[in-house]
Tab-separated table of C-alpha atoms in Angstrom:
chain	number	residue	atom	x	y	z
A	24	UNK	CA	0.535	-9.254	19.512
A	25	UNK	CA	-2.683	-8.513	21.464
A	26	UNK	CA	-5.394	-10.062	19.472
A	27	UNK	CA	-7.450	-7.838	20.713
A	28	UNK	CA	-6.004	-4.450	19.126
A	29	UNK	CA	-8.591	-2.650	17.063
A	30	UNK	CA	-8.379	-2.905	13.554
A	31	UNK	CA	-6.429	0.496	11.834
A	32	UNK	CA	-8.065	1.207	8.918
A	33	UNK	CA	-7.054	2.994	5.607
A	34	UNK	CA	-8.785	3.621	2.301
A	35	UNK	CA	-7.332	3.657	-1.099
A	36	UNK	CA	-8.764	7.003	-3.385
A	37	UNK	CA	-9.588	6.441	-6.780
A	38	UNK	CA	-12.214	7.916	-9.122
A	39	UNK	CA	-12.400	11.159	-7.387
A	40	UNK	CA	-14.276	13.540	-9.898
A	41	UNK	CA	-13.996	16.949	-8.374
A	42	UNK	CA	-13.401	18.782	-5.317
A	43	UNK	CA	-17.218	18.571	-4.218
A	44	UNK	CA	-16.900	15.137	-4.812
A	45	UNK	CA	-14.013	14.917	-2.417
A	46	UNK	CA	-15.424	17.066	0.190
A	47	UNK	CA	-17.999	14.497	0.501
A	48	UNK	CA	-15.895	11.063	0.640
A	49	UNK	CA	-13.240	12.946	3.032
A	50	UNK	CA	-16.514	13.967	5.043
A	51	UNK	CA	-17.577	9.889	4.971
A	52	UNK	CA	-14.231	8.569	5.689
A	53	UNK	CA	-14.284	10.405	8.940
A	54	UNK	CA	-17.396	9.867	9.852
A	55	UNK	CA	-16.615	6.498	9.566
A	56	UNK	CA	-13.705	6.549	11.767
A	57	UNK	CA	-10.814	5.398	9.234
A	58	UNK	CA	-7.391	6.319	9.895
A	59	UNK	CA	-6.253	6.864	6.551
A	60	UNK	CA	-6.261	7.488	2.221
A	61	UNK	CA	-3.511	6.161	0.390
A	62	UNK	CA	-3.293	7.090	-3.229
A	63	UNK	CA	-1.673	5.275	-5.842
A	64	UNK	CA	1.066	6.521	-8.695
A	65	UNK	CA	0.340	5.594	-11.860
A	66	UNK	CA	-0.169	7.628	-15.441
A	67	UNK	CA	-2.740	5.193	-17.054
A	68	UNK	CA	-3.477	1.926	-16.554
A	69	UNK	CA	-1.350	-0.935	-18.455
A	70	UNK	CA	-2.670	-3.219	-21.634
A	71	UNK	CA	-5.884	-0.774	-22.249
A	72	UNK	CA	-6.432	1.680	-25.192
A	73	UNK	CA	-5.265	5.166	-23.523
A	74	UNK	CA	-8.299	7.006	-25.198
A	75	UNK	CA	-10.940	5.483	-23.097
A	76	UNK	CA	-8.852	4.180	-19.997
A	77	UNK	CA	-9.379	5.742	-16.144
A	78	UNK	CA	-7.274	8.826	-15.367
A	79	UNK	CA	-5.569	8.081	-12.663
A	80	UNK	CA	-5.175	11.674	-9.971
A	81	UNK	CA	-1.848	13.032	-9.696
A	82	UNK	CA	-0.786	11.643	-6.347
A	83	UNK	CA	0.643	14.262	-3.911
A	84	UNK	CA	-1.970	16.830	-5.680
A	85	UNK	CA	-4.507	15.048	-4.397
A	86	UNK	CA	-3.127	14.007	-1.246
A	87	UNK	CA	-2.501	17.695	-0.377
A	88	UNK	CA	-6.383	18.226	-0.865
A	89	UNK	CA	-7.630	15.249	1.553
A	90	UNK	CA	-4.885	16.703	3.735
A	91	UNK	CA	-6.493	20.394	3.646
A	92	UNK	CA	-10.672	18.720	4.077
A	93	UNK	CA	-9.580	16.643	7.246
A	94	UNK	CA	-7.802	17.343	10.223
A	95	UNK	CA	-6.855	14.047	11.038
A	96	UNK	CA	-6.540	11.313	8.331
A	97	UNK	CA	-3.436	10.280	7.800
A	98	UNK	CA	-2.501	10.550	3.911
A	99	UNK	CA	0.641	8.617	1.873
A	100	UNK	CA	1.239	7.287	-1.641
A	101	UNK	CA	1.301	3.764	-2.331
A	102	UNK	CA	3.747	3.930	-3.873
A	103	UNK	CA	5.483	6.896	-5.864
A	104	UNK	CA	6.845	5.837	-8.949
A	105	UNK	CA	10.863	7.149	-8.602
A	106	UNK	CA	11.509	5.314	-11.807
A	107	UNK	CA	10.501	7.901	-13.838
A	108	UNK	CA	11.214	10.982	-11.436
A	109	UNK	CA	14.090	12.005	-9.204
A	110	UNK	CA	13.713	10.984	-5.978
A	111	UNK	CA	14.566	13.943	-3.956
A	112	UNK	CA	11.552	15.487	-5.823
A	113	UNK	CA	9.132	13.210	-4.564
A	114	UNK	CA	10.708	13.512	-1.142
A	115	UNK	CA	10.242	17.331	-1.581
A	116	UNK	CA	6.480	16.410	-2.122
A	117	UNK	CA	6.385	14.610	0.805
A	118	UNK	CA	8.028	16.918	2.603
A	119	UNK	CA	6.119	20.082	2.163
A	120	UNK	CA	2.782	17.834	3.343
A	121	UNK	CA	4.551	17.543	6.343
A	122	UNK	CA	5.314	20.687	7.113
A	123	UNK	CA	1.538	21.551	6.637
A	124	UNK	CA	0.154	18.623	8.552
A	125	UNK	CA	2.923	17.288	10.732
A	126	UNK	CA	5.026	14.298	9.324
A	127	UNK	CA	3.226	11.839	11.701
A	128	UNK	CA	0.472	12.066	9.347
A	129	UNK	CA	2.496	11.417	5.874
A	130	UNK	CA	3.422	8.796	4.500
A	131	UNK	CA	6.021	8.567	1.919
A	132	UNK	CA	5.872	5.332	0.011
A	133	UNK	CA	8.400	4.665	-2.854
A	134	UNK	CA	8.228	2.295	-5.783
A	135	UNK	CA	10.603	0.941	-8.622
A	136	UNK	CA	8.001	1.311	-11.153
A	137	UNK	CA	6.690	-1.637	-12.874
A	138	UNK	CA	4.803	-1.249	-16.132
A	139	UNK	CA	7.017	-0.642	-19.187
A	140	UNK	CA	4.245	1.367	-20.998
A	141	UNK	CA	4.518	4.084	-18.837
A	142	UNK	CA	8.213	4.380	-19.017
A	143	UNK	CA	7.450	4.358	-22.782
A	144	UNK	CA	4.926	6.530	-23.179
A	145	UNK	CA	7.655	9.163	-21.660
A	146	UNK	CA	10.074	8.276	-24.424
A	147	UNK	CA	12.342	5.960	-21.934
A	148	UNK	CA	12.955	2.146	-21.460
A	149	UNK	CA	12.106	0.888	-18.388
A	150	UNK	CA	15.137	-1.235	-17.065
A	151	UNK	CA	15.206	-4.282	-15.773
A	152	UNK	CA	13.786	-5.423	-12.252
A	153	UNK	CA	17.849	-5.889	-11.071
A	154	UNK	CA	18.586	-1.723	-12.190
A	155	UNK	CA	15.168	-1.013	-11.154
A	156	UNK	CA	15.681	-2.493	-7.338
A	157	UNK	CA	19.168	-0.717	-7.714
A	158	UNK	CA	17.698	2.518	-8.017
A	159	UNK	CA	14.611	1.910	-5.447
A	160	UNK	CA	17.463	1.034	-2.956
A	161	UNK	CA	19.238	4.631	-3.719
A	162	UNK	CA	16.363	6.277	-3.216
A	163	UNK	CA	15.519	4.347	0.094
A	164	UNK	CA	18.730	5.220	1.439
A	165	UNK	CA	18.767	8.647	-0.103
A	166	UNK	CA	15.350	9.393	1.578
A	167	UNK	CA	16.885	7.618	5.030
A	168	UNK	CA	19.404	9.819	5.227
A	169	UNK	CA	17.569	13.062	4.008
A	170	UNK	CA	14.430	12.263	7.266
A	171	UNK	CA	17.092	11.858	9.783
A	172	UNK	CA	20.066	14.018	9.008
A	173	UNK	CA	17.959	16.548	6.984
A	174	UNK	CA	20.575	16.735	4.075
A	175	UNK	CA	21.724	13.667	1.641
A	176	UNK	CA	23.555	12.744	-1.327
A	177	UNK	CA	23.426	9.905	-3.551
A	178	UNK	CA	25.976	9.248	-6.483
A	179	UNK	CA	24.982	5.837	-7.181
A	180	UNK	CA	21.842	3.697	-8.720
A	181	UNK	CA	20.852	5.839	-11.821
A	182	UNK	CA	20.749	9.414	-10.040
A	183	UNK	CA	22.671	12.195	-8.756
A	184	UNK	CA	22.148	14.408	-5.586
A	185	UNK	CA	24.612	16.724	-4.491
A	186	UNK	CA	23.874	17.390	-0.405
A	187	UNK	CA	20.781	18.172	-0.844
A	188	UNK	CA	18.793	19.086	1.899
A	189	UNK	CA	14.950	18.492	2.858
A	190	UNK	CA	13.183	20.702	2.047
A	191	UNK	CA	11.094	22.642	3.210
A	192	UNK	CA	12.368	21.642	6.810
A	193	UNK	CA	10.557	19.984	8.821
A	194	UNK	CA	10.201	19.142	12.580
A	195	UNK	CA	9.178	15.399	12.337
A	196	UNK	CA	9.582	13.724	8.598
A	197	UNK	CA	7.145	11.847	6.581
A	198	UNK	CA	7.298	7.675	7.398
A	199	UNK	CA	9.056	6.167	4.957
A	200	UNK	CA	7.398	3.419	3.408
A	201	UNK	CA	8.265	0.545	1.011
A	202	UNK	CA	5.732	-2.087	-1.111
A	203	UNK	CA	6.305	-5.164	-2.279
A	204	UNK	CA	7.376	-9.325	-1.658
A	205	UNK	CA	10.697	-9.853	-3.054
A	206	UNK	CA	13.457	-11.000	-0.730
A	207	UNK	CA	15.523	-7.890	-2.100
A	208	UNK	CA	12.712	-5.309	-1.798
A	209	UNK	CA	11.930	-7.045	1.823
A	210	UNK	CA	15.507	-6.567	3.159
A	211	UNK	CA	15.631	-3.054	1.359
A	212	UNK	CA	12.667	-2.419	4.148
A	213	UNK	CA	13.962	-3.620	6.970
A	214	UNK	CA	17.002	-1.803	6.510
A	215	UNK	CA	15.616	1.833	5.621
A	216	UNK	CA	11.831	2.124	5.779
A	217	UNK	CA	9.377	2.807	8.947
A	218	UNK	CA	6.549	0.786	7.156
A	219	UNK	CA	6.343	-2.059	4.419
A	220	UNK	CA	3.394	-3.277	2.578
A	221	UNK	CA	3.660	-6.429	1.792
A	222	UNK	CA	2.549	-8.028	-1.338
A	223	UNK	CA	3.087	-11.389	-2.903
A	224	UNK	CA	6.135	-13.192	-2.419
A	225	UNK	CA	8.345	-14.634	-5.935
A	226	UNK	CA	7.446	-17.314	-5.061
A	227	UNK	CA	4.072	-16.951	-6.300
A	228	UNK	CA	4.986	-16.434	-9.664
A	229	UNK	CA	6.988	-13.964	-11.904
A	230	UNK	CA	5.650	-10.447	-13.448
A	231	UNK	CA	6.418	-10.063	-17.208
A	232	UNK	CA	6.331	-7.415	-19.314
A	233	UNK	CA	4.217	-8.058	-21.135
A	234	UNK	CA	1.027	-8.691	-18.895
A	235	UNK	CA	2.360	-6.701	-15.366
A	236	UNK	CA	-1.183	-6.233	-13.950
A	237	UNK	CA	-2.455	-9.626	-14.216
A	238	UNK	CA	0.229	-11.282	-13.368
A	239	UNK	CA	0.533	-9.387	-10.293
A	240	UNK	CA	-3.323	-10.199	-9.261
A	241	UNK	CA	-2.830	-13.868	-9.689
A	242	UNK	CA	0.041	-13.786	-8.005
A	243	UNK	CA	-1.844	-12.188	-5.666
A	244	UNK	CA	-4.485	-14.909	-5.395
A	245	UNK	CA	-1.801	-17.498	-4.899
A	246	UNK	CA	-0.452	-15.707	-1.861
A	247	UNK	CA	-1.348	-17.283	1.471
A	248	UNK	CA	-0.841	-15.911	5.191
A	249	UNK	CA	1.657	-18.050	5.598
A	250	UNK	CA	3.517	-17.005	2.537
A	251	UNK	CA	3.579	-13.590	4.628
A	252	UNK	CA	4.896	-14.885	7.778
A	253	UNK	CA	7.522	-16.000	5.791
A	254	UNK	CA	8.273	-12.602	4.130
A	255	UNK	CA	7.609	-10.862	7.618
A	256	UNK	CA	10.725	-13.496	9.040
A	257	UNK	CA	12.847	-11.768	6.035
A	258	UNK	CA	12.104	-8.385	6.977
A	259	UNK	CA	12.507	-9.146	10.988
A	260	UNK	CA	15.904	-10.761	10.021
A	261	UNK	CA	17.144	-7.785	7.687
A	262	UNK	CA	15.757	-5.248	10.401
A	263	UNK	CA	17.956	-6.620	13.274
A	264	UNK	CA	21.105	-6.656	11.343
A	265	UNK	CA	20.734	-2.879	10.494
A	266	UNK	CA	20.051	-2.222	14.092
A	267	UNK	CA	16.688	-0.714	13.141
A	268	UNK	CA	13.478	-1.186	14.704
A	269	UNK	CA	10.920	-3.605	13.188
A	270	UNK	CA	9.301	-1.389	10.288
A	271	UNK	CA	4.970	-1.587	11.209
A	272	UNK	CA	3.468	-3.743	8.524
A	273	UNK	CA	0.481	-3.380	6.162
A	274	UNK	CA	-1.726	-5.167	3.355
A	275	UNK	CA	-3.508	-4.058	0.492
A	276	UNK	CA	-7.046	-5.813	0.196
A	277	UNK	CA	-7.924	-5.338	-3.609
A	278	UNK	CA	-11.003	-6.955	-3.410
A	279	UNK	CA	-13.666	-6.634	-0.810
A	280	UNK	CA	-17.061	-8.821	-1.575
A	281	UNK	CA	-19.940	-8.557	0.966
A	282	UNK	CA	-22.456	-11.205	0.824
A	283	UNK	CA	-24.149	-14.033	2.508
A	284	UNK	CA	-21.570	-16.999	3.637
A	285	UNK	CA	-23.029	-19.547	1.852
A	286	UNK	CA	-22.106	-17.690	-1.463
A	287	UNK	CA	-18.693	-17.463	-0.905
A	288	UNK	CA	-17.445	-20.623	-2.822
A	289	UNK	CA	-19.055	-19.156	-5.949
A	290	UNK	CA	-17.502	-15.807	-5.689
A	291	UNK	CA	-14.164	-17.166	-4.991
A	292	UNK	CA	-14.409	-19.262	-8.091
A	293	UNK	CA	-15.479	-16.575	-9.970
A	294	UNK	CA	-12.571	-14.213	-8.753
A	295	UNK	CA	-9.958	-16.833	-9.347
A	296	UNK	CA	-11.403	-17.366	-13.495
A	297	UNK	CA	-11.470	-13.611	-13.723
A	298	UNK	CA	-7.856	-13.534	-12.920
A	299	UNK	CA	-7.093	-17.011	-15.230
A	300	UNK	CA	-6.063	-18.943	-12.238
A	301	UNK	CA	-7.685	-22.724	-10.960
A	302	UNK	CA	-10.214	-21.841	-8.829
A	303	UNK	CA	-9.324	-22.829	-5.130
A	304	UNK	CA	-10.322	-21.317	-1.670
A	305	UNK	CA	-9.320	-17.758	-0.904
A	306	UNK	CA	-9.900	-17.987	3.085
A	307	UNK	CA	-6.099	-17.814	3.941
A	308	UNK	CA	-5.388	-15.168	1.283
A	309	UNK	CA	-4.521	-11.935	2.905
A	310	UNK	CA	-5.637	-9.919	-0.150
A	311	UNK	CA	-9.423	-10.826	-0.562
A	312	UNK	CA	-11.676	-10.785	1.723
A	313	UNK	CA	-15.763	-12.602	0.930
A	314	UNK	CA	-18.181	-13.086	3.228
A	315	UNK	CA	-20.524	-11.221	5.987
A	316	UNK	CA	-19.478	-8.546	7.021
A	317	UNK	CA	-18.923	-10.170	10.590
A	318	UNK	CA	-16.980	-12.827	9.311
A	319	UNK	CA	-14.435	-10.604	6.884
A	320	UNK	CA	-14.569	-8.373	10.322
A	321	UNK	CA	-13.124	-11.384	12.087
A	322	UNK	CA	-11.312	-12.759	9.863
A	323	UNK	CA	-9.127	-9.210	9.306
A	324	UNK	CA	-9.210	-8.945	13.245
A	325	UNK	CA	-7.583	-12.509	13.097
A	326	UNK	CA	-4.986	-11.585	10.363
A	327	UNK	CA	-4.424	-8.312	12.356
A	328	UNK	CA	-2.941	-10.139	14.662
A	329	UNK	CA	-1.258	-13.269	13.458
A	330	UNK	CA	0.950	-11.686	10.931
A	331	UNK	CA	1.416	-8.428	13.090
A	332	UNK	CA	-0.114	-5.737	11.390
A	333	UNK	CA	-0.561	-2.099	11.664
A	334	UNK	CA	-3.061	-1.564	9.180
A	335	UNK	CA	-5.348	-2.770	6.525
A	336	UNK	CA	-5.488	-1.186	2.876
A	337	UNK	CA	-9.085	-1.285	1.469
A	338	UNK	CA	-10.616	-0.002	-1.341
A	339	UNK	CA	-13.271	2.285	-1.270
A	340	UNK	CA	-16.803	1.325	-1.991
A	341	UNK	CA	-19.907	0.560	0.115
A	342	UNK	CA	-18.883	-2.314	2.063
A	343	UNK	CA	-16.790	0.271	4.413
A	344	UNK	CA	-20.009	0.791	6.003
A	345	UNK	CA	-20.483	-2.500	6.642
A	346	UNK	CA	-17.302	-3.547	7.961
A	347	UNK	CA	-16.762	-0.334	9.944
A	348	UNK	CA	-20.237	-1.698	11.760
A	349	UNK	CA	-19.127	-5.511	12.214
A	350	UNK	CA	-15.805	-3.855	13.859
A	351	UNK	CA	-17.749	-1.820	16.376
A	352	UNK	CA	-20.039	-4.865	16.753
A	353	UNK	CA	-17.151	-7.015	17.497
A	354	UNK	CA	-15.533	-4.252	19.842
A	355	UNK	CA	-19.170	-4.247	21.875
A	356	UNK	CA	-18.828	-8.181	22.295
A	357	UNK	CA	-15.231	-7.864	23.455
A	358	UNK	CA	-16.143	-5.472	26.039
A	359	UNK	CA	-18.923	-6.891	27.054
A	360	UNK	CA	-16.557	-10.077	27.986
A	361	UNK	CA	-13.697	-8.215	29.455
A	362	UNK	CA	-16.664	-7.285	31.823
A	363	UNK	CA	-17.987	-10.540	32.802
């Protein structure tokens, strides 16, 4: 990959207040230049009292209102929760975006679901990760089907469709998008999706029931660019077998921290005992970045193009600003030595 391919930047939405208050961050993001706003799925967040915990936005909802204030980010969940919905009606969601902004600007992203207090706040059980993947799998194929042939059934993995078409139609579909580091969930995306996010390999540990969230952050932590060259091989492998194209490839940075270099030790520490692991360095994990801005903006540009990816996943906060500079910064330097 050309290490020299400009970083493709996307920013995860959270804490939006009102529409004035999104009129202004869609307004920033473009100014900006990023590509993107991915929103997550999720009713409440896990192991806090429900009174007092964030909302979280209803996903498309709010996706349909960044798509009406910009005419050109790029807009997707990450990822829609189809354990607790029927797929095709999430497709449908995805579908009528992209019949408003064109389907090369939505992204579909599907999930098995993963915290058992949502499924049981609904009255359900949620099943367990092998009926879970089952399901995701339907509704990958189910939604593989439904983008190319426009029409798809499914009579298998926990739901029903009877030929039911896409609708509304559209001219080009949403991408289809899966997120996650299990060897099944990584072959499921090679197979079926047109992106993959990756996340932490099994390896890194095991998500229980009973803590989801932070076991999935200090898995997280554990997780090294290598690890993901690894899971990338899986995905390559499972993509040339289904005769598909390699899906593009993207990772979630959950934790941005801009500050001088010689303070990164202690923040890494401090990360790592927030998250009740042994602290150890983060440099090679591909879901924290710490440091100047100039040398997170390197290091992504580095990551960018050892592990082959499309696009980075950040959070939103201040420290856009600053990397968004220390990329065109980096981009000025570049020139300036293509020149000489």
């Amino acid at each position: 990959m050309d290490s020299g391919r400009a970083m493709t930047l996307l920013v995860q939405a959270r804490g939006v207040t009102d529409l004035a208050d999104l009129r202004t961050r869609v307004a920033r993001w473009e100014a900006l230049g990023l590509d993107g706003v991915v929103v997550t799925d999720h009713l409440f967040s896990p192991g806090r009292d429900r009174e007092s915990t964030p909302r979280p936005p209803d996903t498309f909802v709010l996706l349909a209102a960044i798509a009406a204030l910009s005419t050109r980010l790029s807009v997707g969940s990450l990822v829609a929760n189809i354990g607790i919905v029927h797929p095709a009606l999430v497709l449908r969601h995805a579908a009528q975006l992209a019949a408003l902004i064109g389907g090369d600007r939505v992204v579909a992203g599907l999930g098995a679901g993963w915290n058992p207090e949502e499924f049981e706040a609904l009255g359900d059980t949620m099943p367990n990760y092998g009926e879970r993947m089952t399901r995701l799998e339907s509704a990958v194929r189910f939604a593989r089907e439904q983008f190319d042939a426009g029409i798809a059934s499914s009579a298998d993995g926990g739901f029903v469709a009877d030929r039911v078409p896409l609708s509304p139609e559209v001219g080009v579909p949403p991408r289809l998008l899966v997120g996650g580091g299990s060897e099944r969930l990584l072959r499921l995306g090679g197979r079926y999706a047109d992106r993959i996010d990756l996340n932490a390999p099994s390896s890194a540990g095991r998500i229980s029931a009973s803590d989801p969230a932070g076991d999935d952050g200090r898995r997280r932590l554990r997780t090294t660019d290598t690890d993901l060259l690894a899971s990338i091989d899986v995905v390559r492998s499972a993509a040339r077998d289904a005769g598909r194209p390699m899906p593009e490839l993207s990772v979630f940075v959950d934790t941005v921290i801009v500050t001088d270099d010689t303070d990164v030790a202690a923040h890494e520490e401090a990360l790592c005992r927030t998250r009740s692991i042994e602290p150890r360095s983060l440099a090679e994990c591909p879901f924290v970045l710490i440091g100047s801005a100039d040398t997170i903006a390197r290091s992504l540009e580095s990551r960018i193009a050892r592990l082959g990816l499309t696009r980075v996943i950040l959070p939103d906060g201040p420290h856009l600003e600053a990397l968004v500079a220390a990329r065109g910064r980096a981009a000025t330097t570049m020139n300036r030595r293509s020149e000489e």
